PDB file of C-alpha atoms in Angstrom:
ATOM      1  CA  UNK A 856       6.686   3.565 -41.170  1.00 53.00           C
ATOM      2  CA  UNK A 857       5.080   6.975 -41.075  1.00 66.00           C
ATOM      3  CA  UNK A 858       1.961   5.436 -39.636  1.00 76.00           C
ATOM      4  CA  UNK A 859       3.980   3.780 -36.920  1.00 79.00           C
ATOM      5  CA  UNK A 860       5.713   6.968 -35.838  1.00 84.00           C
ATOM      6  CA  UNK A 861       2.362   8.738 -35.955  1.00 81.00           C
ATOM      7  CA  UNK A 862       0.899   6.072 -33.735  1.00 81.00           C
ATOM      8  CA  UNK A 863       3.811   6.290 -31.324  1.00 85.00           C
ATOM      9  CA  UNK A 864       3.510  10.064 -31.103  1.00 85.00           C
ATOM     10  CA  UNK A 865      -0.195   9.906 -30.199  1.00 87.00           C
ATOM     11  CA  UNK A 866      -0.697  13.456 -31.431  1.00 85.00           C
ATOM     12  CA  UNK A 867       1.685  14.769 -28.811  1.00 86.00           C
ATOM     13  CA  UNK A 868       0.063  12.841 -25.953  1.00 90.00           C
ATOM     14  CA  UNK A 869       2.464   9.891 -26.088  1.00 89.00           C
ATOM     15  CA  UNK A 870       3.763  10.450 -22.550  1.00 91.00           C
ATOM     16  CA  UNK A 871       0.235  10.140 -21.186  1.00 94.00           C
ATOM     17  CA  UNK A 872      -1.306   7.511 -23.466  1.00 93.00           C
ATOM     18  CA  UNK A 873       1.460   4.892 -23.522  1.00 94.00           C
ATOM     19  CA  UNK A 874       2.097   4.829 -19.755  1.00 95.00           C
ATOM     20  CA  UNK A 875      -1.665   4.341 -19.257  1.00 95.00           C
ATOM     21  CA  UNK A 876      -1.773   1.316 -21.540  1.00 96.00           C
ATOM     22  CA  UNK A 877       1.571  -0.018 -20.342  1.00 96.00           C
ATOM     23  CA  UNK A 878       0.700   0.239 -16.672  1.00 97.00           C
ATOM     24  CA  UNK A 879      -2.706  -1.360 -17.189  1.00 97.00           C
ATOM     25  CA  UNK A 880      -1.180  -4.342 -18.982  1.00 96.00           C
ATOM     26  CA  UNK A 881       1.642  -4.614 -16.450  1.00 97.00           C
ATOM     27  CA  UNK A 882      -0.737  -4.632 -13.460  1.00 98.00           C
ATOM     28  CA  UNK A 883      -3.160  -7.120 -15.035  1.00 97.00           C
ATOM     29  CA  UNK A 884      -0.398  -9.487 -16.154  1.00 97.00           C
ATOM     30  CA  UNK A 885       1.334  -9.127 -12.775  1.00 98.00           C
ATOM     31  CA  UNK A 886      -1.838  -9.968 -10.842  1.00 98.00           C
ATOM     32  CA  UNK A 887      -2.421 -12.981 -13.067  1.00 98.00           C
ATOM     33  CA  UNK A 888       1.135 -14.263 -12.598  1.00 98.00           C
ATOM     34  CA  UNK A 889       1.003 -13.792  -8.810  1.00 98.00           C
ATOM     35  CA  UNK A 890      -2.389 -15.542  -8.603  1.00 97.00           C
ATOM     36  CA  UNK A 891      -1.243 -18.497 -10.721  1.00 97.00           C
ATOM     37  CA  UNK A 892       1.956 -18.856  -8.742  1.00 97.00           C
ATOM     38  CA  UNK A 893       0.007 -18.883  -5.468  1.00 97.00           C
ATOM     39  CA  UNK A 894      -2.271 -21.618  -6.813  1.00 97.00           C
ATOM     40  CA  UNK A 895       0.647 -23.765  -7.975  1.00 97.00           C
ATOM     41  CA  UNK A 896       2.349 -23.297  -4.601  1.00 97.00           C
ATOM     42  CA  UNK A 897      -0.761 -24.300  -2.669  1.00 96.00           C
ATOM     43  CA  UNK A 898      -1.348 -27.320  -4.922  1.00 96.00           C
ATOM     44  CA  UNK A 899       2.252 -28.481  -4.451  1.00 96.00           C
ATOM     45  CA  UNK A 900       1.909 -28.122  -0.680  1.00 95.00           C
ATOM     46  CA  UNK A 901      -1.311 -30.120  -0.669  1.00 95.00           C
ATOM     47  CA  UNK A 902       0.211 -32.853  -2.818  1.00 94.00           C
ATOM     48  CA  UNK A 903       3.216 -33.098  -0.498  1.00 93.00           C
ATOM     49  CA  UNK A 904       0.977 -33.348   2.565  1.00 91.00           C
ATOM     50  CA  UNK A 905      -1.307 -35.925   0.985  1.00 88.00           C
ATOM     51  CA  UNK A 906       1.567 -38.139  -0.031  1.00 88.00           C
ATOM     52  CA  UNK A 907       2.922 -37.802   3.486  1.00 82.00           C
ATOM     53  CA  UNK A 908      -0.270 -39.085   5.074  1.00 72.00           C
ATOM     54  CA  UNK A 909      -1.150 -42.215   3.119  1.00 65.00           C
ATOM     55  CA  UNK A 910      -4.637 -43.593   3.596  1.00 58.00           C
ATOM     56  CA  UNK A 911      -5.938 -40.376   5.113  1.00 51.00           C
ATOM     57  CA  UNK A 912      -7.060 -38.744   1.950  1.00 50.00           C
ATOM     58  CA  UNK A 913     -10.745 -39.204   1.351  1.00 51.00           C
ATOM     59  CA  UNK A 914     -13.069 -40.527   4.074  1.00 48.00           C
ATOM     60  CA  UNK A 915     -10.513 -39.850   6.749  1.00 45.00           C
ATOM     61  CA  UNK A 916     -13.095 -38.766   9.313  1.00 45.00           C
ATOM     62  CA  UNK A 917     -15.038 -42.021   9.168  1.00 42.00           C
ATOM     63  CA  UNK A 918     -11.784 -43.979   9.211  1.00 41.00           C
ATOM     64  CA  UNK A 919     -10.757 -42.215  12.402  1.00 42.00           C
ATOM     65  CA  UNK A 920     -13.968 -43.153  14.140  1.00 39.00           C
ATOM     66  CA  UNK A 921     -13.864 -46.787  13.121  1.00 34.00           C
TER      67      UNK A 921
ATOM     68  CA  UNK B  45     -26.697 -20.775  -6.172  1.00 51.00           C
ATOM     69  CA  UNK B  46     -26.398 -23.467  -3.553  1.00 57.00           C
ATOM     70  CA  UNK B  47     -25.231 -25.929  -6.199  1.00 55.00           C
ATOM     71  CA  UNK B  48     -22.169 -23.824  -6.947  1.00 56.00           C
ATOM     72  CA  UNK B  49     -21.444 -23.114  -3.304  1.00 64.00           C
ATOM     73  CA  UNK B  50     -20.176 -26.659  -2.957  1.00 82.00           C
ATOM     74  CA  UNK B  51     -16.353 -26.529  -3.027  1.00 86.00           C
ATOM     75  CA  UNK B  52     -15.966 -29.889  -4.770  1.00 89.00           C
ATOM     76  CA  UNK B  53     -18.404 -28.905  -7.476  1.00 90.00           C
ATOM     77  CA  UNK B  54     -16.712 -25.527  -7.822  1.00 92.00           C
ATOM     78  CA  UNK B  55     -13.316 -27.177  -8.268  1.00 93.00           C
ATOM     79  CA  UNK B  56     -14.672 -29.358 -11.070  1.00 93.00           C
ATOM     80  CA  UNK B  57     -16.612 -26.555 -12.754  1.00 93.00           C
ATOM     81  CA  UNK B  58     -13.766 -24.052 -12.563  1.00 94.00           C
ATOM     82  CA  UNK B  59     -11.269 -26.571 -13.933  1.00 94.00           C
ATOM     83  CA  UNK B  60     -13.488 -26.941 -16.993  1.00 95.00           C
ATOM     84  CA  UNK B  61     -14.120 -23.196 -17.350  1.00 96.00           C
ATOM     85  CA  UNK B  62     -10.586 -21.904 -16.768  1.00 96.00           C
ATOM     86  CA  UNK B  63      -9.187 -22.422 -20.296  1.00 96.00           C
ATOM     87  CA  UNK B  64     -12.302 -20.863 -21.844  1.00 97.00           C
ATOM     88  CA  UNK B  65     -12.267 -17.770 -19.643  1.00 97.00           C
ATOM     89  CA  UNK B  66      -8.530 -17.378 -20.260  1.00 97.00           C
ATOM     90  CA  UNK B  67      -8.976 -17.575 -24.031  1.00 97.00           C
ATOM     91  CA  UNK B  68     -12.032 -15.302 -24.055  1.00 98.00           C
ATOM     92  CA  UNK B  69     -10.364 -12.668 -21.842  1.00 97.00           C
ATOM     93  CA  UNK B  70      -7.242 -12.569 -24.002  1.00 97.00           C
ATOM     94  CA  UNK B  71      -9.240 -12.409 -27.257  1.00 98.00           C
ATOM     95  CA  UNK B  72     -11.612  -9.700 -26.022  1.00 98.00           C
ATOM     96  CA  UNK B  73      -8.849  -7.518 -24.581  1.00 97.00           C
ATOM     97  CA  UNK B  74      -6.713  -7.965 -27.713  1.00 97.00           C
ATOM     98  CA  UNK B  75      -9.659  -6.970 -29.931  1.00 97.00           C
ATOM     99  CA  UNK B  76     -10.456  -4.019 -27.660  1.00 96.00           C
ATOM    100  CA  UNK B  77      -6.832  -2.838 -27.692  1.00 95.00           C
ATOM    101  CA  UNK B  78      -6.644  -3.169 -31.471  1.00 94.00           C
ATOM    102  CA  UNK B  79      -9.840  -1.198 -32.060  1.00 94.00           C
ATOM    103  CA  UNK B  80      -8.960   1.299 -29.354  1.00 93.00           C
ATOM    104  CA  UNK B  81      -5.502   2.028 -30.752  1.00 92.00           C
ATOM    105  CA  UNK B  82      -6.024   1.568 -34.514  1.00 89.00           C
ATOM    106  CA  UNK B  83      -9.720   1.256 -35.312  1.00 85.00           C
ATOM    107  CA  UNK B  84     -11.158   4.294 -33.564  1.00 88.00           C
ATOM    108  CA  UNK B  85     -10.823   8.003 -34.313  1.00 89.00           C
ATOM    109  CA  UNK B  86      -9.183  10.682 -32.200  1.00 89.00           C
ATOM    110  CA  UNK B  87     -11.594  12.922 -30.318  1.00 90.00           C
ATOM    111  CA  UNK B  88     -12.358  16.308 -31.887  1.00 87.00           C
ATOM    112  CA  UNK B  89     -11.631  18.042 -28.595  1.00 87.00           C
ATOM    113  CA  UNK B  90      -9.270  15.717 -26.780  1.00 89.00           C
ATOM    114  CA  UNK B  91      -7.233  14.465 -29.750  1.00 88.00           C
ATOM    115  CA  UNK B  92      -5.372  11.188 -29.279  1.00 90.00           C
ATOM    116  CA  UNK B  93      -5.457  11.466 -25.480  1.00 91.00           C
ATOM    117  CA  UNK B  94      -9.018  10.124 -25.626  1.00 92.00           C
ATOM    118  CA  UNK B  95      -7.531   6.642 -26.098  1.00 94.00           C
ATOM    119  CA  UNK B  96      -6.740   6.584 -22.392  1.00 95.00           C
ATOM    120  CA  UNK B  97     -10.492   6.113 -22.015  1.00 95.00           C
ATOM    121  CA  UNK B  98     -10.192   2.521 -23.269  1.00 96.00           C
ATOM    122  CA  UNK B  99      -8.200   1.499 -20.210  1.00 97.00           C
ATOM    123  CA  UNK B 100      -9.419   4.106 -17.706  1.00 96.00           C
ATOM    124  CA  UNK B 101     -13.174   3.632 -18.016  1.00 96.00           C
ATOM    125  CA  UNK B 102     -13.242  -0.210 -17.965  1.00 97.00           C
ATOM    126  CA  UNK B 103     -10.865  -0.155 -14.977  1.00 97.00           C
ATOM    127  CA  UNK B 104     -13.223   2.201 -13.154  1.00 97.00           C
ATOM    128  CA  UNK B 105     -16.227   0.024 -14.048  1.00 97.00           C
ATOM    129  CA  UNK B 106     -14.410  -3.027 -12.694  1.00 97.00           C
ATOM    130  CA  UNK B 107     -13.378  -1.154  -9.537  1.00 97.00           C
ATOM    131  CA  UNK B 108     -17.056  -0.719  -8.712  1.00 97.00           C
ATOM    132  CA  UNK B 109     -18.176  -4.075 -10.089  1.00 97.00           C
ATOM    133  CA  UNK B 110     -15.611  -5.959  -7.994  1.00 98.00           C
ATOM    134  CA  UNK B 111     -16.637  -4.076  -4.863  1.00 98.00           C
ATOM    135  CA  UNK B 112     -20.308  -4.781  -5.507  1.00 97.00           C
ATOM    136  CA  UNK B 113     -19.495  -8.455  -6.039  1.00 98.00           C
ATOM    137  CA  UNK B 114     -17.359  -8.492  -2.886  1.00 97.00           C
ATOM    138  CA  UNK B 115     -20.115  -6.869  -0.805  1.00 97.00           C
ATOM    139  CA  UNK B 116     -22.719  -9.262  -2.253  1.00 97.00           C
ATOM    140  CA  UNK B 117     -20.557 -12.295  -1.526  1.00 97.00           C
ATOM    141  CA  UNK B 118     -19.865 -10.967   1.983  1.00 96.00           C
ATOM    142  CA  UNK B 119     -23.610 -10.593   2.606  1.00 96.00           C
ATOM    143  CA  UNK B 120     -24.251 -14.158   1.401  1.00 95.00           C
ATOM    144  CA  UNK B 121     -21.404 -15.370   3.612  1.00 94.00           C
ATOM    145  CA  UNK B 122     -22.721 -13.565   6.691  1.00 94.00           C
ATOM    146  CA  UNK B 123     -26.385 -14.497   6.232  1.00 95.00           C
ATOM    147  CA  UNK B 124     -26.356 -17.999   4.737  1.00 92.00           C
ATOM    148  CA  UNK B 125     -22.822 -19.027   5.668  1.00 89.00           C
ATOM    149  CA  UNK B 126     -22.133 -20.454   2.231  1.00 87.00           C
ATOM    150  CA  UNK B 127     -18.725 -22.094   2.357  1.00 80.00           C
ATOM    151  CA  UNK B 128     -17.507 -20.313  -0.769  1.00 92.00           C
ATOM    152  CA  UNK B 129     -19.041 -16.857  -0.382  1.00 94.00           C
ATOM    153  CA  UNK B 130     -16.540 -15.440   2.117  1.00 94.00           C
ATOM    154  CA  UNK B 131     -13.656 -16.954   0.183  1.00 95.00           C
ATOM    155  CA  UNK B 132     -15.001 -15.464  -3.058  1.00 96.00           C
ATOM    156  CA  UNK B 133     -15.117 -12.036  -1.408  1.00 97.00           C
ATOM    157  CA  UNK B 134     -11.575 -12.490  -0.137  1.00 96.00           C
ATOM    158  CA  UNK B 135     -10.378 -13.601  -3.587  1.00 97.00           C
ATOM    159  CA  UNK B 136     -12.009 -10.547  -5.204  1.00 97.00           C
ATOM    160  CA  UNK B 137     -10.441  -7.860  -3.014  1.00 97.00           C
ATOM    161  CA  UNK B 138      -6.928  -7.753  -4.565  1.00 97.00           C
ATOM    162  CA  UNK B 139      -8.408  -7.760  -8.077  1.00 98.00           C
ATOM    163  CA  UNK B 140     -10.696  -4.858  -7.215  1.00 98.00           C
ATOM    164  CA  UNK B 141      -7.838  -2.988  -5.564  1.00 98.00           C
ATOM    165  CA  UNK B 142      -5.732  -3.372  -8.731  1.00 98.00           C
ATOM    166  CA  UNK B 143      -8.538  -2.064 -10.953  1.00 98.00           C
ATOM    167  CA  UNK B 144      -9.137   0.870  -8.599  1.00 98.00           C
ATOM    168  CA  UNK B 145      -5.458   1.748  -8.610  1.00 98.00           C
ATOM    169  CA  UNK B 146      -5.460   1.600 -12.423  1.00 98.00           C
ATOM    170  CA  UNK B 147      -8.540   3.831 -12.613  1.00 97.00           C
ATOM    171  CA  UNK B 148      -6.851   6.378 -10.337  1.00 97.00           C
ATOM    172  CA  UNK B 149      -3.497   6.422 -12.119  1.00 97.00           C
ATOM    173  CA  UNK B 150      -4.801   6.353 -15.702  1.00 97.00           C
ATOM    174  CA  UNK B 151      -7.313   9.030 -14.679  1.00 95.00           C
ATOM    175  CA  UNK B 152      -4.431  11.116 -13.427  1.00 95.00           C
ATOM    176  CA  UNK B 153      -2.553  10.554 -16.687  1.00 95.00           C
ATOM    177  CA  UNK B 154      -5.638  11.678 -18.583  1.00 95.00           C
ATOM    178  CA  UNK B 155      -6.381  14.591 -16.264  1.00 93.00           C
ATOM    179  CA  UNK B 156      -2.984  16.232 -16.626  1.00 92.00           C
ATOM    180  CA  UNK B 157      -3.215  16.964 -20.382  1.00 93.00           C
ATOM    181  CA  UNK B 158      -6.982  17.579 -20.412  1.00 91.00           C
ATOM    182  CA  UNK B 159      -7.652  19.422 -17.162  1.00 91.00           C
ATOM    183  CA  UNK B 160      -4.150  20.658 -16.470  1.00 91.00           C
ATOM    184  CA  UNK B 161      -3.926  18.816 -13.157  1.00 92.00           C
ATOM    185  CA  UNK B 162      -2.877  15.355 -11.990  1.00 93.00           C
ATOM    186  CA  UNK B 163      -5.348  15.392  -9.148  1.00 92.00           C
ATOM    187  CA  UNK B 164      -8.278  17.373  -7.858  1.00 90.00           C
ATOM    188  CA  UNK B 165     -10.168  16.702  -4.629  1.00 92.00           C
ATOM    189  CA  UNK B 166     -13.503  16.562  -6.397  1.00 89.00           C
ATOM    190  CA  UNK B 167     -16.272  14.183  -5.412  1.00 91.00           C
ATOM    191  CA  UNK B 168     -15.598  11.530  -8.065  1.00 93.00           C
ATOM    192  CA  UNK B 169     -11.856  11.254  -7.505  1.00 93.00           C
ATOM    193  CA  UNK B 170     -12.088  11.447  -3.733  1.00 94.00           C
ATOM    194  CA  UNK B 171     -14.781   8.758  -3.549  1.00 95.00           C
ATOM    195  CA  UNK B 172     -12.721   6.441  -5.796  1.00 96.00           C
ATOM    196  CA  UNK B 173      -9.700   7.016  -3.557  1.00 97.00           C
ATOM    197  CA  UNK B 174     -11.908   6.052  -0.589  1.00 97.00           C
ATOM    198  CA  UNK B 175     -12.855   2.891  -2.523  1.00 97.00           C
ATOM    199  CA  UNK B 176      -9.171   2.033  -2.869  1.00 98.00           C
ATOM    200  CA  UNK B 177      -8.663   2.441   0.881  1.00 98.00           C
ATOM    201  CA  UNK B 178     -11.742   0.297   1.554  1.00 97.00           C
ATOM    202  CA  UNK B 179     -10.158  -2.522  -0.472  1.00 98.00           C
ATOM    203  CA  UNK B 180      -6.878  -2.130   1.417  1.00 98.00           C
ATOM    204  CA  UNK B 181      -8.709  -2.016   4.755  1.00 97.00           C
ATOM    205  CA  UNK B 182     -10.641  -5.159   3.848  1.00 97.00           C
ATOM    206  CA  UNK B 183      -7.438  -7.034   2.974  1.00 97.00           C
ATOM    207  CA  UNK B 184      -5.671  -5.796   6.115  1.00 96.00           C
ATOM    208  CA  UNK B 185      -8.606  -6.773   8.333  1.00 96.00           C
ATOM    209  CA  UNK B 186      -8.712 -10.344   6.983  1.00 94.00           C
ATOM    210  CA  UNK B 187      -5.037 -10.750   7.787  1.00 92.00           C
ATOM    211  CA  UNK B 188      -5.350  -9.140  11.230  1.00 93.00           C
ATOM    212  CA  UNK B 189      -6.920 -12.234  12.825  1.00 91.00           C
ATOM    213  CA  UNK B 190      -5.232 -15.519  13.670  1.00 87.00           C
ATOM    214  CA  UNK B 191      -8.503 -17.345  13.125  1.00 88.00           C
ATOM    215  CA  UNK B 192      -9.358 -17.076   9.394  1.00 87.00           C
ATOM    216  CA  UNK B 193     -13.110 -17.387  10.058  1.00 89.00           C
ATOM    217  CA  UNK B 194     -13.152 -14.388  12.393  1.00 92.00           C
ATOM    218  CA  UNK B 195     -11.063 -12.343   9.967  1.00 93.00           C
ATOM    219  CA  UNK B 196     -13.453 -13.112   7.110  1.00 94.00           C
ATOM    220  CA  UNK B 197     -16.453 -12.175   9.233  1.00 94.00           C
ATOM    221  CA  UNK B 198     -15.023  -8.846  10.379  1.00 95.00           C
ATOM    222  CA  UNK B 199     -13.931  -8.009   6.837  1.00 96.00           C
ATOM    223  CA  UNK B 200     -17.372  -8.940   5.473  1.00 96.00           C
ATOM    224  CA  UNK B 201     -18.953  -6.361   7.798  1.00 96.00           C
ATOM    225  CA  UNK B 202     -16.469  -3.739   6.596  1.00 96.00           C
ATOM    226  CA  UNK B 203     -17.267  -4.627   2.963  1.00 96.00           C
ATOM    227  CA  UNK B 204     -20.999  -4.169   3.605  1.00 96.00           C
ATOM    228  CA  UNK B 205     -20.620  -0.857   5.438  1.00 96.00           C
ATOM    229  CA  UNK B 206     -18.262   0.402   2.755  1.00 95.00           C
ATOM    230  CA  UNK B 207     -20.740  -0.481   0.031  1.00 96.00           C
ATOM    231  CA  UNK B 208     -22.459   2.853   0.753  1.00 94.00           C
ATOM    232  CA  UNK B 209     -19.550   4.392  -1.154  1.00 94.00           C
ATOM    233  CA  UNK B 210     -20.429   2.666  -4.456  1.00 94.00           C
ATOM    234  CA  UNK B 211     -23.594   4.678  -5.263  1.00 94.00           C
ATOM    235  CA  UNK B 212     -21.745   7.782  -4.088  1.00 93.00           C
ATOM    236  CA  UNK B 213     -19.067   7.110  -6.737  1.00 93.00           C
ATOM    237  CA  UNK B 214     -21.624   6.397  -9.443  1.00 92.00           C
ATOM    238  CA  UNK B 215     -23.759   9.471  -8.825  1.00 91.00           C
ATOM    239  CA  UNK B 216     -21.024  11.835  -7.614  1.00 91.00           C
ATOM    240  CA  UNK B 217     -20.837  13.384 -11.078  1.00 89.00           C
ATOM    241  CA  UNK B 218     -24.568  14.172 -10.946  1.00 89.00           C
ATOM    242  CA  UNK B 219     -24.910  15.188  -7.290  1.00 88.00           C
ATOM    243  CA  UNK B 220     -21.932  17.504  -7.195  1.00 87.00           C
ATOM    244  CA  UNK B 221     -20.368  19.866  -9.650  1.00 83.00           C
ATOM    245  CA  UNK B 222     -17.290  17.760 -10.358  1.00 84.00           C
ATOM    246  CA  UNK B 223     -14.339  18.351 -12.627  1.00 87.00           C
ATOM    247  CA  UNK B 224     -14.942  14.781 -13.822  1.00 90.00           C
ATOM    248  CA  UNK B 225     -17.399  14.479 -16.683  1.00 88.00           C
ATOM    249  CA  UNK B 226     -20.772  12.753 -16.179  1.00 88.00           C
ATOM    250  CA  UNK B 227     -21.590   9.258 -17.486  1.00 88.00           C
ATOM    251  CA  UNK B 228     -21.763   8.783 -21.247  1.00 89.00           C
ATOM    252  CA  UNK B 229     -22.415   5.036 -21.522  1.00 88.00           C
ATOM    253  CA  UNK B 230     -24.632   3.806 -18.637  1.00 84.00           C
ATOM    254  CA  UNK B 231     -27.183   6.594 -18.479  1.00 84.00           C
ATOM    255  CA  UNK B 232     -30.849   7.242 -19.174  1.00 80.00           C
ATOM    256  CA  UNK B 233     -31.502   7.582 -22.903  1.00 82.00           C
ATOM    257  CA  UNK B 234     -28.650   5.297 -23.984  1.00 82.00           C
ATOM    258  CA  UNK B 235     -24.976   5.953 -24.657  1.00 84.00           C
ATOM    259  CA  UNK B 236     -24.036   9.355 -26.061  1.00 85.00           C
ATOM    260  CA  UNK B 237     -20.780   8.141 -27.545  1.00 89.00           C
ATOM    261  CA  UNK B 238     -19.986   7.295 -31.149  1.00 89.00           C
ATOM    262  CA  UNK B 239     -20.235   3.567 -32.054  1.00 89.00           C
ATOM    263  CA  UNK B 240     -16.614   3.564 -33.288  1.00 89.00           C
ATOM    264  CA  UNK B 241     -15.548   4.512 -29.748  1.00 91.00           C
ATOM    265  CA  UNK B 242     -18.229   2.531 -27.949  1.00 93.00           C
ATOM    266  CA  UNK B 243     -17.147  -0.760 -29.574  1.00 93.00           C
ATOM    267  CA  UNK B 244     -13.564  -0.858 -28.192  1.00 95.00           C
ATOM    268  CA  UNK B 245     -14.810   0.489 -24.862  1.00 95.00           C
ATOM    269  CA  UNK B 246     -17.360  -2.306 -24.496  1.00 96.00           C
ATOM    270  CA  UNK B 247     -14.884  -4.940 -25.734  1.00 97.00           C
ATOM    271  CA  UNK B 248     -12.427  -3.835 -23.063  1.00 97.00           C
ATOM    272  CA  UNK B 249     -15.202  -3.733 -20.469  1.00 97.00           C
ATOM    273  CA  UNK B 250     -16.364  -7.280 -21.233  1.00 98.00           C
ATOM    274  CA  UNK B 251     -12.722  -8.423 -21.561  1.00 98.00           C
ATOM    275  CA  UNK B 252     -11.871  -7.031 -18.122  1.00 98.00           C
ATOM    276  CA  UNK B 253     -14.965  -8.731 -16.678  1.00 98.00           C
ATOM    277  CA  UNK B 254     -13.930 -12.115 -18.096  1.00 98.00           C
ATOM    278  CA  UNK B 255     -10.362 -11.467 -16.902  1.00 98.00           C
ATOM    279  CA  UNK B 256     -11.829 -10.875 -13.430  1.00 98.00           C
ATOM    280  CA  UNK B 257     -13.665 -14.223 -13.591  1.00 97.00           C
ATOM    281  CA  UNK B 258     -10.445 -15.918 -14.691  1.00 98.00           C
ATOM    282  CA  UNK B 259      -8.374 -14.505 -11.819  1.00 98.00           C
ATOM    283  CA  UNK B 260     -11.265 -15.010  -9.377  1.00 97.00           C
ATOM    284  CA  UNK B 261     -11.388 -18.724 -10.211  1.00 97.00           C
ATOM    285  CA  UNK B 262      -7.610 -19.046  -9.820  1.00 97.00           C
ATOM    286  CA  UNK B 263      -7.656 -17.274  -6.455  1.00 97.00           C
ATOM    287  CA  UNK B 264     -10.719 -19.115  -5.209  1.00 96.00           C
ATOM    288  CA  UNK B 265      -9.113 -22.442  -6.100  1.00 97.00           C
ATOM    289  CA  UNK B 266      -6.047 -21.293  -4.161  1.00 97.00           C
ATOM    290  CA  UNK B 267      -8.202 -20.505  -1.111  1.00 95.00           C
ATOM    291  CA  UNK B 268      -9.881 -23.916  -1.243  1.00 95.00           C
ATOM    292  CA  UNK B 269      -6.581 -25.767  -1.619  1.00 95.00           C
ATOM    293  CA  UNK B 270      -5.087 -23.685   1.216  1.00 94.00           C
ATOM    294  CA  UNK B 271      -8.059 -24.572   3.428  1.00 91.00           C
ATOM    295  CA  UNK B 272      -7.462 -28.275   2.699  1.00 92.00           C
ATOM    296  CA  UNK B 273      -3.792 -27.838   3.581  1.00 93.00           C
ATOM    297  CA  UNK B 274      -4.753 -26.207   6.902  1.00 91.00           C
ATOM    298  CA  UNK B 275      -7.207 -28.998   7.687  1.00 90.00           C
ATOM    299  CA  UNK B 276      -4.627 -31.684   6.895  1.00 91.00           C
ATOM    300  CA  UNK B 277      -1.999 -29.986   9.059  1.00 90.00           C
ATOM    301  CA  UNK B 278      -4.458 -29.723  11.927  1.00 88.00           C
ATOM    302  CA  UNK B 279      -5.261 -33.420  11.630  1.00 87.00           C
ATOM    303  CA  UNK B 280      -1.573 -34.182  11.520  1.00 84.00           C
ATOM    304  CA  UNK B 281      -0.999 -32.241  14.735  1.00 86.00           C
ATOM    305  CA  UNK B 282      -3.976 -33.880  16.468  1.00 84.00           C
ATOM    306  CA  UNK B 283      -2.875 -37.351  15.512  1.00 81.00           C
ATOM    307  CA  UNK B 284       0.505 -36.619  17.044  1.00 75.00           C
ATOM    308  CA  UNK B 285       2.458 -36.935  13.832  1.00 62.00           C
ATOM    309  CA  UNK B 286       5.454 -34.629  13.532  1.00 59.00           C
ATOM    310  CA  UNK B 287       4.489 -31.355  11.922  1.00 54.00           C
ATOM    311  CA  UNK B 288       6.074 -30.883   8.530  1.00 55.00           C
ATOM    312  CA  UNK B 289       7.556 -27.620   7.384  1.00 55.00           C
ATOM    313  CA  UNK B 290       5.735 -25.850   4.578  1.00 53.00           C
ATOM    314  CA  UNK B 291       5.877 -27.759   1.306  1.00 49.00           C
ATOM    315  CA  UNK B 292       8.208 -30.442   2.616  1.00 49.00           C
ATOM    316  CA  UNK B 293       7.674 -34.180   2.745  1.00 48.00           C
ATOM    317  CA  UNK B 294       8.295 -35.564   6.213  1.00 48.00           C
ATOM    318  CA  UNK B 295      11.178 -37.958   6.669  1.00 46.00           C
ATOM    319  CA  UNK B 296      10.341 -41.583   6.191  1.00 42.00           C
ATOM    320  CA  UNK B 297       6.844 -40.902   4.935  1.00 43.00           C
ATOM    321  CA  UNK B 298       7.552 -42.465   1.615  1.00 41.00           C
ATOM    322  CA  UNK B 299       9.619 -45.369   2.925  1.00 34.00           C
TER     323      UNK B 299
END
């Protein structure tokens, strides 16, 4: 337990060291979550549109001309 | 390069690579954090505060790496009009902005106990602040146009002009008498830092780079899917079908 409290104290620099690590992790995790959510949202939108327009999925351009 | 500039091929390749980059990024950052917090000594001058280095320095590296990547992708997009280059630059900007913000704030948190000040208008800090504003300007410019192609083109020019700032950041500590210390890893004659500190630093650096690739692939996939959605909506409008609200299935479409 002594080691743990020593680690937490960071030799008196705890209020500088821990916010640095905490903020870094928070920003990186936050960016990841936002990016993943955006991808899922876009994929859901695309799936909804594609199911709404049957038969216009793949070679739609050639089908239009025919 | 051309092979990977094909959106379909990119979608397939990135789908295969995503789990690996995710796993590698998490493992590398976890190992770097462990060594940085438990497996490395305190500095003889700076004490335990030196551990801030393990998040500050890789963030600053990534701030410049992302900008260089963004400027390179913008150049490829402007010159060769690769379909993915502009989108890759656009997908990079928020990641680079986040790393730059982290470099600034963790630097401030390190500067206060070591230098006695949160901020100093010295060449290194000022040029990194300019980098942050360049990222924000790039993002704002993309969103300032109704036509996405024009926005990407204008922003690409900004990214290229702003690239002049990157060497200024790198060499600011040599050209000017800055409060910030000079380089101790990427310099002539090799790193002047103890291996026990270099190991977690490099692990974090590589981990952040793989994390960047991970998020870049996610964001680039989002851009490609969003472009497909736009194209489908446009086709829907042209064919006279009723426009559907975002994410909704039109009435009767499934019947």
